[in-house]
Coordinates of C-alpha atoms and ligand atoms in Angstrom, one line a residue:
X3 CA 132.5 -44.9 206.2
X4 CA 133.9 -48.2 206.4
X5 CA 137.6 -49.0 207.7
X6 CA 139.7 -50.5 204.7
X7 CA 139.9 -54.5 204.4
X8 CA 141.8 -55.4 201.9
X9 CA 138.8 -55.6 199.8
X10 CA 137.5 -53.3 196.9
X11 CA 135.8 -50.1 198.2
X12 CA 132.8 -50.2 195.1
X13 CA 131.7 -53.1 192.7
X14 CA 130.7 -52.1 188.8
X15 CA 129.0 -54.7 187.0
X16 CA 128.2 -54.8 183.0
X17 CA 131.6 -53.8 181.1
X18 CA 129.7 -52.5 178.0
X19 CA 131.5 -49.0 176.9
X20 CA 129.6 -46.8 179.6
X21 CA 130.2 -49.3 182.8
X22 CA 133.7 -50.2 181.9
X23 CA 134.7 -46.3 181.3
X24 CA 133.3 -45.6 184.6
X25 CA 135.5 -48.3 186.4
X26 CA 138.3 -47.3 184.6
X27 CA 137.8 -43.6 185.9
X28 CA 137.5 -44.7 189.6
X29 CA 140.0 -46.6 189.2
X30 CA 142.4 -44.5 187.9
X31 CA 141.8 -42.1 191.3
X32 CA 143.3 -44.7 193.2
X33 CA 140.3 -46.3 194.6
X34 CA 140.0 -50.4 194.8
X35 CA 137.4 -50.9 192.2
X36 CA 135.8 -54.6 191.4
X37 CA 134.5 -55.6 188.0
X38 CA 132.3 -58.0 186.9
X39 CA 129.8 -58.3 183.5
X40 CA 127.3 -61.2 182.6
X41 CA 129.2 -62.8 180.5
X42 CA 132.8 -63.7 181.7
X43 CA 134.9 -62.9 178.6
X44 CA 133.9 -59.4 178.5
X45 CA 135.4 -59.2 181.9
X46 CA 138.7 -60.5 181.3
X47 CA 139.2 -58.8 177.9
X48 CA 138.7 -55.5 180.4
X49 CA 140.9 -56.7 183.1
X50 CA 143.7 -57.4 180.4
X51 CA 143.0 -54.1 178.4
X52 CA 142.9 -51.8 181.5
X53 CA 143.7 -54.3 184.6
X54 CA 147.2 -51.7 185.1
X55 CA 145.2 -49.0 185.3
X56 CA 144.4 -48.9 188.5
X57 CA 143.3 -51.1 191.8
X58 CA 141.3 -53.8 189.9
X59 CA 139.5 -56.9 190.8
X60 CA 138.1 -58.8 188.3
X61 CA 135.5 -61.1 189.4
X62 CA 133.9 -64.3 187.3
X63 CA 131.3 -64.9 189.2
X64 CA 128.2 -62.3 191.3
X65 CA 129.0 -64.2 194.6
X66 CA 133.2 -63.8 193.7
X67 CA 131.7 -59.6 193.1
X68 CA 129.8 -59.7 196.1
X69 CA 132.4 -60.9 198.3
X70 CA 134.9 -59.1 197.1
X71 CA 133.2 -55.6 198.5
X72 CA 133.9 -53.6 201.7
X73 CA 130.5 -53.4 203.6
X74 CA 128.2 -51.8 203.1
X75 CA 128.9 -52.9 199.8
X76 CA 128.5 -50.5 196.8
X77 CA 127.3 -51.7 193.8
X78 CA 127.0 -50.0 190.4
X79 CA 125.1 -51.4 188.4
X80 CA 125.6 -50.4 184.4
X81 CA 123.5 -52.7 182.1
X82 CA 121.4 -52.1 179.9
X83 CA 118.2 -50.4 181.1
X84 CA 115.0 -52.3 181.1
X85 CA 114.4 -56.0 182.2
X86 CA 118.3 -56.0 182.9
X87 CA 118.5 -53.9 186.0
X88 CA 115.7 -56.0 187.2
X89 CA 117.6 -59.3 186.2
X90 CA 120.8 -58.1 188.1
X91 CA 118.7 -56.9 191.6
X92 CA 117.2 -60.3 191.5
X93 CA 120.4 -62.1 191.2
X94 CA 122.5 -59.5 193.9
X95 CA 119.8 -59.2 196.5
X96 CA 119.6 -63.1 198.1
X97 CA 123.5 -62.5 198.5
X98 CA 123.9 -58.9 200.3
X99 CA 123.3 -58.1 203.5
X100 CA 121.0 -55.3 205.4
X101 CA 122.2 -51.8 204.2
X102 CA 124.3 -52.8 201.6
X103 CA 124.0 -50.5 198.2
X104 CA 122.6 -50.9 194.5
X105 CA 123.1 -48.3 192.4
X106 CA 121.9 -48.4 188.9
X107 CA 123.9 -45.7 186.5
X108 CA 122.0 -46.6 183.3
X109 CA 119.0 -44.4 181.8
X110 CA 116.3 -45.8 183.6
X111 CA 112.7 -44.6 183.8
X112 CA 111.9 -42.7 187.3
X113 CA 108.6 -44.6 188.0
X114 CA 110.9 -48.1 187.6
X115 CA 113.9 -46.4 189.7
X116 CA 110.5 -45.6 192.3
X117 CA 109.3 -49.5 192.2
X118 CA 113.1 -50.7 192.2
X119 CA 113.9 -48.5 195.6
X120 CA 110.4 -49.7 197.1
X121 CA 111.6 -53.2 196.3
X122 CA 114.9 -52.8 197.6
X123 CA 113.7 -51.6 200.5
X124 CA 111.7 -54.5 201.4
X125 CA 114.9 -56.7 201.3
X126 CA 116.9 -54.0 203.5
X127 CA 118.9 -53.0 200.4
X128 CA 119.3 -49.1 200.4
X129 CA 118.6 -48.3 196.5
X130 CA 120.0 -45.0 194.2
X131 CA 119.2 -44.2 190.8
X132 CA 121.8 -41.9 189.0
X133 CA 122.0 -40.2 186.1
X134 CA 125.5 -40.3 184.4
X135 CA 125.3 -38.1 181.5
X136 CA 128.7 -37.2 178.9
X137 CA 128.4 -40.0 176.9
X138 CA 131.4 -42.9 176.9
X139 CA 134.0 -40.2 177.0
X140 CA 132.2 -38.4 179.9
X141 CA 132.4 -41.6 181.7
X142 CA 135.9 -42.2 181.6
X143 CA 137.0 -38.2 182.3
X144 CA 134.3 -37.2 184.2
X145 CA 130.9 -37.2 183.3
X146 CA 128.2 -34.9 185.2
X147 CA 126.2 -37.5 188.1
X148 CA 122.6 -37.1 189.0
X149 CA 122.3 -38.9 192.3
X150 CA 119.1 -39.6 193.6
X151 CA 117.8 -42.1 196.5
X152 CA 118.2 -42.4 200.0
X153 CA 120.4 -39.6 201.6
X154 CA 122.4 -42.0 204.0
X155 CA 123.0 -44.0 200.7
X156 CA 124.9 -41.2 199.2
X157 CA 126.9 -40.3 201.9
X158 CA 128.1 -43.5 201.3
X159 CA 129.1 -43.2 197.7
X160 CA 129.5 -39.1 197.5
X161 CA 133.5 -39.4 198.0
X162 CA 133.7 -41.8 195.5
X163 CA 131.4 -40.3 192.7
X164 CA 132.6 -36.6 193.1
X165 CA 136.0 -37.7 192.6
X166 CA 134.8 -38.8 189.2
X167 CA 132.8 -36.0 188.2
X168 CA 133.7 -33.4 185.5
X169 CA 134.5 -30.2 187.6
X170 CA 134.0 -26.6 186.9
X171 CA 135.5 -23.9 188.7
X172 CA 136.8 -26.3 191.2
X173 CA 132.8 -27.3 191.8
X174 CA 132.0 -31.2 190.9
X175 CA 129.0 -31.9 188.7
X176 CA 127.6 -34.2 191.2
X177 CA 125.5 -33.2 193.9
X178 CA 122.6 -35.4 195.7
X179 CA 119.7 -34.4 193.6
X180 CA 116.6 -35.7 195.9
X181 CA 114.9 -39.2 197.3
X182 CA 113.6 -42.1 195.5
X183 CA 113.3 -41.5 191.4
X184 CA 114.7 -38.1 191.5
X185 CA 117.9 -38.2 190.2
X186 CA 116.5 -40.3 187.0
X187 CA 114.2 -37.8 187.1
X188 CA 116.4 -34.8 186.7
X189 CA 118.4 -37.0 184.1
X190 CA 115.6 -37.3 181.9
X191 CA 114.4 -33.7 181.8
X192 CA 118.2 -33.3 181.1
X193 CA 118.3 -35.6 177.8
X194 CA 114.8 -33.6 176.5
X195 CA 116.3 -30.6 177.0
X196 CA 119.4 -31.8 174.9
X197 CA 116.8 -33.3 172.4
X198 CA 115.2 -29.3 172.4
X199 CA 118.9 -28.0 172.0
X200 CA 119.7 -30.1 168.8
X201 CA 116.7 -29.9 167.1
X202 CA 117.1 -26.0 167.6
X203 CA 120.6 -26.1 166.2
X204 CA 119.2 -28.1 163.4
X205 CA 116.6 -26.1 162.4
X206 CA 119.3 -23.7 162.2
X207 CA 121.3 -25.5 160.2
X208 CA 117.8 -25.8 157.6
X209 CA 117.4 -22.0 158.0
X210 CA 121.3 -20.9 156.8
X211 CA 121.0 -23.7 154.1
X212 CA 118.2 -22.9 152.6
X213 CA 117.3 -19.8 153.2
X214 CA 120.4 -18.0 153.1
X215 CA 122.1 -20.4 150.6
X216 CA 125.2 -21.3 153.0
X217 CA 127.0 -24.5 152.1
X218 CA 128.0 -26.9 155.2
X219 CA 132.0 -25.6 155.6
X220 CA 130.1 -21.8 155.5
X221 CA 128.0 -23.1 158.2
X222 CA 130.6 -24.2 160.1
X223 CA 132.4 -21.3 160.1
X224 CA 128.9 -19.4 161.3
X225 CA 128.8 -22.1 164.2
X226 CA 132.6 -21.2 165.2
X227 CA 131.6 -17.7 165.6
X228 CA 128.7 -18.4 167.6
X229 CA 130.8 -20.4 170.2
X230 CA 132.4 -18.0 171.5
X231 CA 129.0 -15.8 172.1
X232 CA 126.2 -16.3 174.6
X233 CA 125.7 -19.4 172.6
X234 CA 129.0 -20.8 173.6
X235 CA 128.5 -25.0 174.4
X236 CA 129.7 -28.3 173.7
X237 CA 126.8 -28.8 171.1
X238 CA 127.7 -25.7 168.7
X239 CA 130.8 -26.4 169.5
X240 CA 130.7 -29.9 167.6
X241 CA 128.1 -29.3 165.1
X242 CA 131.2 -26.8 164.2
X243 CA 133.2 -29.6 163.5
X244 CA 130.6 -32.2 162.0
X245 CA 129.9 -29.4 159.6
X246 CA 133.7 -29.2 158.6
X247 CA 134.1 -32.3 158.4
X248 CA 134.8 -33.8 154.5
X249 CA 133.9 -37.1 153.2
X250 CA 136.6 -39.3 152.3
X251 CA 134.4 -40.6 149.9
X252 CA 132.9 -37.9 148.0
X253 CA 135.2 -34.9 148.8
X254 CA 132.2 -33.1 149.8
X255 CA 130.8 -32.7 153.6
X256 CA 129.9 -35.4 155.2
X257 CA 126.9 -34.1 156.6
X258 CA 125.5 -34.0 153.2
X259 CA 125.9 -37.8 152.4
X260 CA 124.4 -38.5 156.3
X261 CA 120.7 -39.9 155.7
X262 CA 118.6 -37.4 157.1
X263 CA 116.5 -39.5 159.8
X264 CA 116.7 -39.2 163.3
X265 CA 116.8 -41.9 165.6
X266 CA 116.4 -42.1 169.4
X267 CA 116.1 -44.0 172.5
X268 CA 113.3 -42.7 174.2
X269 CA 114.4 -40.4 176.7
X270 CA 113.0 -37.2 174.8
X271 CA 109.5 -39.1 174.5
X272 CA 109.3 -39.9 178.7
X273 CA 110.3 -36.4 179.4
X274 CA 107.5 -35.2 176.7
X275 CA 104.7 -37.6 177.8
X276 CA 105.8 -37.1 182.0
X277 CA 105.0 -32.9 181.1
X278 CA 101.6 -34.5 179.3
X279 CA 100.6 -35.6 182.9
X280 CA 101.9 -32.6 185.0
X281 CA 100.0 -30.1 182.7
X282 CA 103.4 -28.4 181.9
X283 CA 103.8 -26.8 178.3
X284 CA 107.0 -28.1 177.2
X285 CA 106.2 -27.4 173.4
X286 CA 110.4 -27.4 172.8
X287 CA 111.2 -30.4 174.0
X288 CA 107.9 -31.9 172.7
X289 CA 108.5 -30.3 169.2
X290 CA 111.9 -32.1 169.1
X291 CA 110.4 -35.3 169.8
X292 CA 108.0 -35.2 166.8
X293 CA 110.5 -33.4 164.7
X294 CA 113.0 -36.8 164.5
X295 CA 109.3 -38.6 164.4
X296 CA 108.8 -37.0 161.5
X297 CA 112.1 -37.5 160.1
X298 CA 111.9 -41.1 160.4
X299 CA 109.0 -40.9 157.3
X300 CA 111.7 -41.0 154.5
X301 CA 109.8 -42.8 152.3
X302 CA 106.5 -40.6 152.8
X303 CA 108.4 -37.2 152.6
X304 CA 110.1 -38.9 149.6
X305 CA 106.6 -39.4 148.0
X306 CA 105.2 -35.8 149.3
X307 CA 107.6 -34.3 148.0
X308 CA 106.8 -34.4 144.4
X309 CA 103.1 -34.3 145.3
X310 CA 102.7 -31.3 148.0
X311 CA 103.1 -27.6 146.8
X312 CA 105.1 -25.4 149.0
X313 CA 105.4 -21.6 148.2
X314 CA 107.6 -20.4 145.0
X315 CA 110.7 -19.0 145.7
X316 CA 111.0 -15.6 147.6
X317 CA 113.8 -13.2 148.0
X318 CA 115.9 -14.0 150.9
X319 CA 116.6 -11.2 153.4
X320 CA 120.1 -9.8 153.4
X321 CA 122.5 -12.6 154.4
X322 CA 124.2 -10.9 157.3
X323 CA 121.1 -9.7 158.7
X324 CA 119.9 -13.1 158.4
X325 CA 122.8 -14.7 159.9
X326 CA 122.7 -12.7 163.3
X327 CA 118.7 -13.1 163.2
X328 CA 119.3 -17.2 163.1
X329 CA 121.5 -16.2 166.1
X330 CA 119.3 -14.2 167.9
X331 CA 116.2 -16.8 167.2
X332 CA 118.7 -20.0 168.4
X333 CA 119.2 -18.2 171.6
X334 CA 115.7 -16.9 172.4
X335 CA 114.4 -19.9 171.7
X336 CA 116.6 -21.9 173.6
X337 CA 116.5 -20.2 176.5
X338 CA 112.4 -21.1 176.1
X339 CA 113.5 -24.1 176.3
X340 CA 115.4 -24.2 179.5
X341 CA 112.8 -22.3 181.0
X342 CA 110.3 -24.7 180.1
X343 CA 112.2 -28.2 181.3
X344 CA 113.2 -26.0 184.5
X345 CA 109.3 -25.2 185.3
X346 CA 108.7 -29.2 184.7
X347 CA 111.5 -29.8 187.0
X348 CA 109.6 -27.2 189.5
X349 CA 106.3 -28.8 188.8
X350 CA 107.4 -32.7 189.7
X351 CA 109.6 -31.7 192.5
X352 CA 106.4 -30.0 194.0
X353 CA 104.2 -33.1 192.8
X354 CA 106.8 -35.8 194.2
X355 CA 108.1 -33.8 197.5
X356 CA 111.5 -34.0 195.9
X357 CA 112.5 -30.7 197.1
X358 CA 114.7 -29.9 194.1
X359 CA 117.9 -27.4 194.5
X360 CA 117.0 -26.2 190.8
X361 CA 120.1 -24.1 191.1
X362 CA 122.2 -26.8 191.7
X363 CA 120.5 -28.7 188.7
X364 CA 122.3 -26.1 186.6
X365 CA 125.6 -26.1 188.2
X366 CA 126.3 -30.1 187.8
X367 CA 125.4 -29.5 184.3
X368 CA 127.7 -26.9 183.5
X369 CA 130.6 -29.6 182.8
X370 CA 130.8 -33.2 181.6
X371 CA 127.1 -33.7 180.2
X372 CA 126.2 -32.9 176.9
X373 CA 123.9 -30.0 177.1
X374 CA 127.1 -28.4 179.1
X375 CA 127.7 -24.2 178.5
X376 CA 127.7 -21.3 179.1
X377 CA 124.4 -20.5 179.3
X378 CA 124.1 -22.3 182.4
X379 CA 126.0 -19.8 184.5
X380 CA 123.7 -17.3 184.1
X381 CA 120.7 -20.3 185.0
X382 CA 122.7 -21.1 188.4
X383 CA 122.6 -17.4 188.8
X384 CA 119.3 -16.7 188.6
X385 CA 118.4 -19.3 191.1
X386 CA 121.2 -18.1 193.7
X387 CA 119.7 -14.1 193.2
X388 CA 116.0 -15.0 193.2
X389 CA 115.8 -18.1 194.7
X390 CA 112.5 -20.1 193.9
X391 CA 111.8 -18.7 190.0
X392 CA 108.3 -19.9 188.5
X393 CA 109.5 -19.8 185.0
X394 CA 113.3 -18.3 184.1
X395 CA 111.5 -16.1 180.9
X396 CA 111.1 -13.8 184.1
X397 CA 114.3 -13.1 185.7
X398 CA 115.8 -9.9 184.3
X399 CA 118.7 -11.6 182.0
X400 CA 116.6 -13.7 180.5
X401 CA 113.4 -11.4 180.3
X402 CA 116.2 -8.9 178.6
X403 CA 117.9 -11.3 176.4
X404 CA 114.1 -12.7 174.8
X405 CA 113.1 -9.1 174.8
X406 CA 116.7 -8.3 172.8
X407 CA 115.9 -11.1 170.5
X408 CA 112.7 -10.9 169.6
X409 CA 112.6 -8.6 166.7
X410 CA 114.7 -11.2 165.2
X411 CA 113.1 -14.3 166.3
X412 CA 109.6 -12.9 164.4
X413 CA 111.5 -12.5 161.3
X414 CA 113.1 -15.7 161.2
X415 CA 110.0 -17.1 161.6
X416 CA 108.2 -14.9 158.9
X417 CA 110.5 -15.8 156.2
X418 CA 110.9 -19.5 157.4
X419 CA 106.8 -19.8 157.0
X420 CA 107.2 -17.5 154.0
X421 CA 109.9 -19.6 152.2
X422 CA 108.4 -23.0 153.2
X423 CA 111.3 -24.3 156.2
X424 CA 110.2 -26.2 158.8
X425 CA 110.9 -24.5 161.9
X426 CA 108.8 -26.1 164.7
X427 CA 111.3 -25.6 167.9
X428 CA 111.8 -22.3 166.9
X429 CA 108.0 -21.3 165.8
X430 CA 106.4 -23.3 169.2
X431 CA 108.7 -21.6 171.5
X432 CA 107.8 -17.8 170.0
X433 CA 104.3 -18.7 170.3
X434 CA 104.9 -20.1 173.9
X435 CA 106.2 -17.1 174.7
X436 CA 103.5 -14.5 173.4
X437 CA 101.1 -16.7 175.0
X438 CA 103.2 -16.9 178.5
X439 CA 102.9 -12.8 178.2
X440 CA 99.5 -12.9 177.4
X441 CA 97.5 -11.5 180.7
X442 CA 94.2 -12.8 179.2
X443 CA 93.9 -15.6 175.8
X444 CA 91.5 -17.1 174.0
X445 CA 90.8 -19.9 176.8
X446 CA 87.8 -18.2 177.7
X447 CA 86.3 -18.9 174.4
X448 CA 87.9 -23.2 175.1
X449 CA 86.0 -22.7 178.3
X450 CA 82.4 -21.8 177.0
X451 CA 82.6 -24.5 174.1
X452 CA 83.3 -27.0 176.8
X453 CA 80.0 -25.7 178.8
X454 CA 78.0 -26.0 175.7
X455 CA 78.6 -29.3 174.4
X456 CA 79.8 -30.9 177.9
X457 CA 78.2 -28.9 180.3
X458 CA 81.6 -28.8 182.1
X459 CA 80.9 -25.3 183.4
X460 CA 83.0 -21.9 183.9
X461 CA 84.3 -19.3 186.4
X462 CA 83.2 -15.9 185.6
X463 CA 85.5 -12.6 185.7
X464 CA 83.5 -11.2 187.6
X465 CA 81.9 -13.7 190.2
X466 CA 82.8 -16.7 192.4
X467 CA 82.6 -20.7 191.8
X468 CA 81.5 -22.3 188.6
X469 CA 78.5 -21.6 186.7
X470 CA 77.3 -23.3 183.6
X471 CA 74.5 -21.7 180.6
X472 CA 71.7 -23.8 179.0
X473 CA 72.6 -23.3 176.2
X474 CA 70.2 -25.5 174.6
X475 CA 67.2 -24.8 176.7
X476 CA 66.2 -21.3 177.8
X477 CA 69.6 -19.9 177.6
X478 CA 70.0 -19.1 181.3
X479 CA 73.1 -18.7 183.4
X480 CA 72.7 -21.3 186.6
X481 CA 75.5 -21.4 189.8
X482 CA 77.5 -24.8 189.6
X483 CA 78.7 -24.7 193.0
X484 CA 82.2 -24.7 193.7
X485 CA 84.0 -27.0 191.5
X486 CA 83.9 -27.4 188.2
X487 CA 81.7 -30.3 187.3
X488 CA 84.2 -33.0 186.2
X489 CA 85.4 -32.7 190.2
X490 CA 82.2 -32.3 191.3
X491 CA 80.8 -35.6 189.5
X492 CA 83.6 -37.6 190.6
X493 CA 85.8 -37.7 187.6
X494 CA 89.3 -38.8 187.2
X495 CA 91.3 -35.5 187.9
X496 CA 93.5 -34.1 185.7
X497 CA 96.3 -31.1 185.7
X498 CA 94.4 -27.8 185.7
X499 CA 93.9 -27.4 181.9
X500 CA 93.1 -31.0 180.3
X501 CA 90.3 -32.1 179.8
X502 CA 88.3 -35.0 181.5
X503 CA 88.4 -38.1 179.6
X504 CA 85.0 -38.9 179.2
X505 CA 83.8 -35.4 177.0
X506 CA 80.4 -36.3 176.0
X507 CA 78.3 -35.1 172.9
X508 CA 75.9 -32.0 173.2
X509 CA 73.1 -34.2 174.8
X510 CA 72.0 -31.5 176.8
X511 CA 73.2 -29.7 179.9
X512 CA 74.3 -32.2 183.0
X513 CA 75.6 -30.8 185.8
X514 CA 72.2 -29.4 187.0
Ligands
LIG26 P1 124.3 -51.3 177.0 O1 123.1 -50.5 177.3 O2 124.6 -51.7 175.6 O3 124.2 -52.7 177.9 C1 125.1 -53.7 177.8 C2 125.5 -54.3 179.1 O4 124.3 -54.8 179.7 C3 126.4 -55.4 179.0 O5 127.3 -55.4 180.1 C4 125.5 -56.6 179.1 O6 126.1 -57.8 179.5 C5 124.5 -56.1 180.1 N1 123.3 -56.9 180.3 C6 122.3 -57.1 179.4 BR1 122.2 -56.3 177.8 N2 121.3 -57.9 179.9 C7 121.8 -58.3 181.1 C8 121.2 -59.1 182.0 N3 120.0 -59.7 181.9 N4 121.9 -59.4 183.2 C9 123.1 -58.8 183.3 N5 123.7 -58.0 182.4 C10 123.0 -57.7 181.3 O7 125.6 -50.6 177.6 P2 126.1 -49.1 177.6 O8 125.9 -48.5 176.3 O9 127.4 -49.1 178.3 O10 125.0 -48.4 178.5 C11 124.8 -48.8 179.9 C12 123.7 -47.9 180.5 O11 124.2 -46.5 180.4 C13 122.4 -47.9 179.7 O12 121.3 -47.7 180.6 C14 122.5 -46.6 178.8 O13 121.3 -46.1 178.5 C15 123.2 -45.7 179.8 N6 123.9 -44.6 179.1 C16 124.6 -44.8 178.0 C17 125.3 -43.7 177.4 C18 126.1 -43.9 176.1 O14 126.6 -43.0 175.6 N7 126.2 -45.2 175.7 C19 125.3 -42.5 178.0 C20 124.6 -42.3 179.2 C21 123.9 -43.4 179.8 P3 126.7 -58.9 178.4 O15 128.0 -58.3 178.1 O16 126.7 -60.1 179.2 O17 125.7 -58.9 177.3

């Protein structure tokens, strides 16, 4: 590290709520921090605001930021993500100097964090994509940091970001996650996995409404419980109190006067869409994606309503009963959910040479991010006993606490389908699971379809390589060699399990 010169250790620049929160919470530990945002008066209001805070420097103009940095100089970058964190590389890179540091804090996509490091590289600039996750208060108390990029990079910034970090157990939620895109990477997967959390607390929510007939303040009460159980986390803990909380207006709950469509950024979609391309199932995460999808179609569910028949009333099961099933069903289901963002973690880290500590994934998100609990104890635990797990529905705790559940998690989704509630987190992950169990499906049945209309062959039980049946000459079995055909003819690969993208009609066999 550097000797001190009188100039300020680490540069932010854009002061929007996330960047200036973050100054303000190096800063306050003492360390010389300049600020800088596009436009000027966003600057100074912070500098007058917060300036006694701690060790500022505000700076009007880039080359004023720039000069005011120790080398190597070490420079957050928190704009918007997009076109931004390209605009601001552009504009820092002519005036820094061989192994100076960008880092860019925002939500940006992996592959752009990938391209942005290859770019940096070029110019001699040593580039790191982090993931800062905790939201605006995170930022300012500590908030849990992904780091990812170039090792010798980090050791530059590590004092300064684990000083900032939420802490747990006298642990900081910041440890160097991998090269290049990783630590977007890992942020991400984090944000579906919070988009799989909600949407199972929702569906919840749906479940004690209308199937056991609990009001909101009820609900709350339920949720309150449940926090101090294996379900324990910042999420139950505040739909708790957004469930208790009243409407000035009306004197009834707000959440009932809250319009019920779900907006979102787009994190929950990449993570979705990146599993797509690994061949991962991530049906949770997934199901939460199209769940606020669907939600958006007010108008069309407005119009459905009155025109699509669900089923007539039923008898609800005994409310207590019910209750502790919704709990049961929450928690099996969620930890499906884990399980299946940790084996996409698994799956790119292996695809990308990243190398992941998945252990350590868990432990920097036990405090200061949102998807922080309890739950992920026992995840940093599995990884310390068993070290590199294929999928967590198979270390003991968690193959005891589905196995616990499940009597529960069926019924819950019996009388959801029964009584007409939309349960899709909860009803995807019980089927993931019966079909993770399953030693032999029905893809054997996918597999001979695909040889008769595509003649993209099979493997046998019972015999080596790929063989493919005429089905629509003589009806004889022929040897396909050892590939299946799409390889063998050259087609774009895909994950084990998708199909090639050119499928073509049954125009007779073609891989002899
Ligand atoms: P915004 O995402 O709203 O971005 C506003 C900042 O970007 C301002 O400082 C603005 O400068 C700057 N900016 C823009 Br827009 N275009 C620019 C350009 N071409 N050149 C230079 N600066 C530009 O801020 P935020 O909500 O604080 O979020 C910052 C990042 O943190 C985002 O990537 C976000 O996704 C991520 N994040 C946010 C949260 C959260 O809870 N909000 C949580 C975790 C991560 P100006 O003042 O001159 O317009």
């Amino acid at each position: 590290m550097t000797e001190s010169t009188g100039k300020s250790r680490i540069g932010v620049t854009g002061l929007a709520v996330m960047g200036a929160n973050l100054a303000r919470n190096i800063a306050r530990r003492g360390t010389p921090t300049a600020v800088h945002n596009r436009t000027t008066a966003k600057m100074t209001e912070f500098i007058k605001e917060y300036g006694d805070e701690g060790p500022f420097t505000g700076c009007e103009s880039v080359e004023d930021f720039v000069n005011a940095l120790e080398t190597p100089r070490r420079i957050i970058v928190m704009v918007k993500a997009g076109r931004p964190v390209d605009a601001v590389i552009e504009e820092l890179t002519p005036l820094l100097d061989e192994g100076d540091i960008i880092i860019d804090a925002g939500n940006s996509h992996f592959p752009d964090t990938v391209r942005r490091t290859e770019e940096c590289a070029a110019n001699g600039i040593r580039f790191m994509g982090i993931g800062v996750s905790g939201g605006e208060e995170g930022a300012l108390l500590g908030p849990s940091i992904m780091p990812g990029g170039d090792p010798s990079a980090y050791a530059e910034v590590e004092e300064v970001l684990t000083s900032i970090a939420a802490v747990v157990d006298g642990t900081p939620c910041c440890v160097h996650v991998g090269p290049g895109g990783a630590g977007h990477y890992v942020k991400m997967v984090h944000n579906g996995i919070e988009y799989a959390d909600i949407q199972l607390i929702a569906e919840a929510y749906d479940l004690l409404t209308h199937v056991a007939g609990l009001d909101a303040p009820a609900i709350a009460k339920i949720f309150e419980e449940w926090n101090s159980g294996d379900l324990d986390s910042f999420l139950i803990e505040i739909t708790a109190k957004v469930l208790a909380k009243t409407d000035e207006k009306t004197g009834g709950p707000l959440v009932d006067v809250i319009v019920d469509q779900a907006e979102q950024k787009g994190t929950g979609t990449w993570t979705a869409v990146d599993a797509l391309g690994l061949g991962i199932p991530l049906t949770g995460i997934t199901e939460a994606v199209f769940a606020r999808g669907l939600s958006a179609l007010r108008d069309e569910r407005k119009k459905a309503s009155t025109t699509l028949s669900g089923p007539a009333p039923g008898q609800g099961a005994d409310r207590d009963d019910l209750v502790e099933d919704i709990r049961l069903a929450l928690y099996a289901s969620k930890v499906v959910a884990y399980a299946q963002g940790f084996a996409q973690m698994r799956a790119a880290s292996e695809a990308n040479d990243w190398d992941l500590d998945l252990g350590a994934m868990a432990t920097i998100w036990r405090g200061g991010c949102i998807i922080r609990a309890r739950f992920l104890n026992r995840i940093r635990d599995a990884y310390a006993e068993h070290g590199d797990v294929e999928n967590l529905l198979m270390v003991p705790y968690f193959t005891d606490a589905v196995a616990n559940a499940q009597d529960a998690w069926r019924r819950v989704v019996v009388v959801a389908t029964e009584q007409g509630v939309a349960i899709p987190a909860f009803s995807s992950s019980l089927s993931y699971y019966d079909g993770y169990r399953r030693e032999r499906g029905p893809a054997n049945l996918i597999q001979g379809l695909r040889d008769f209309f595509g003649a993209h062959t099979y493997k046998r039980t019972d015999a080596e390589g790929y063989w493919h049946t005429r089905w629509s000459q003589d009806g004889t079995e022929v040897a396909s060699g050892g590939q299946p055909r799409s390889e063998a003819s050259g087609s774009t690969s895909l994950p084990a399990g998708t199909d090639t993208p050119a499928s073509e009609p049954d125009t007779g066999p073609k891989a002899e």
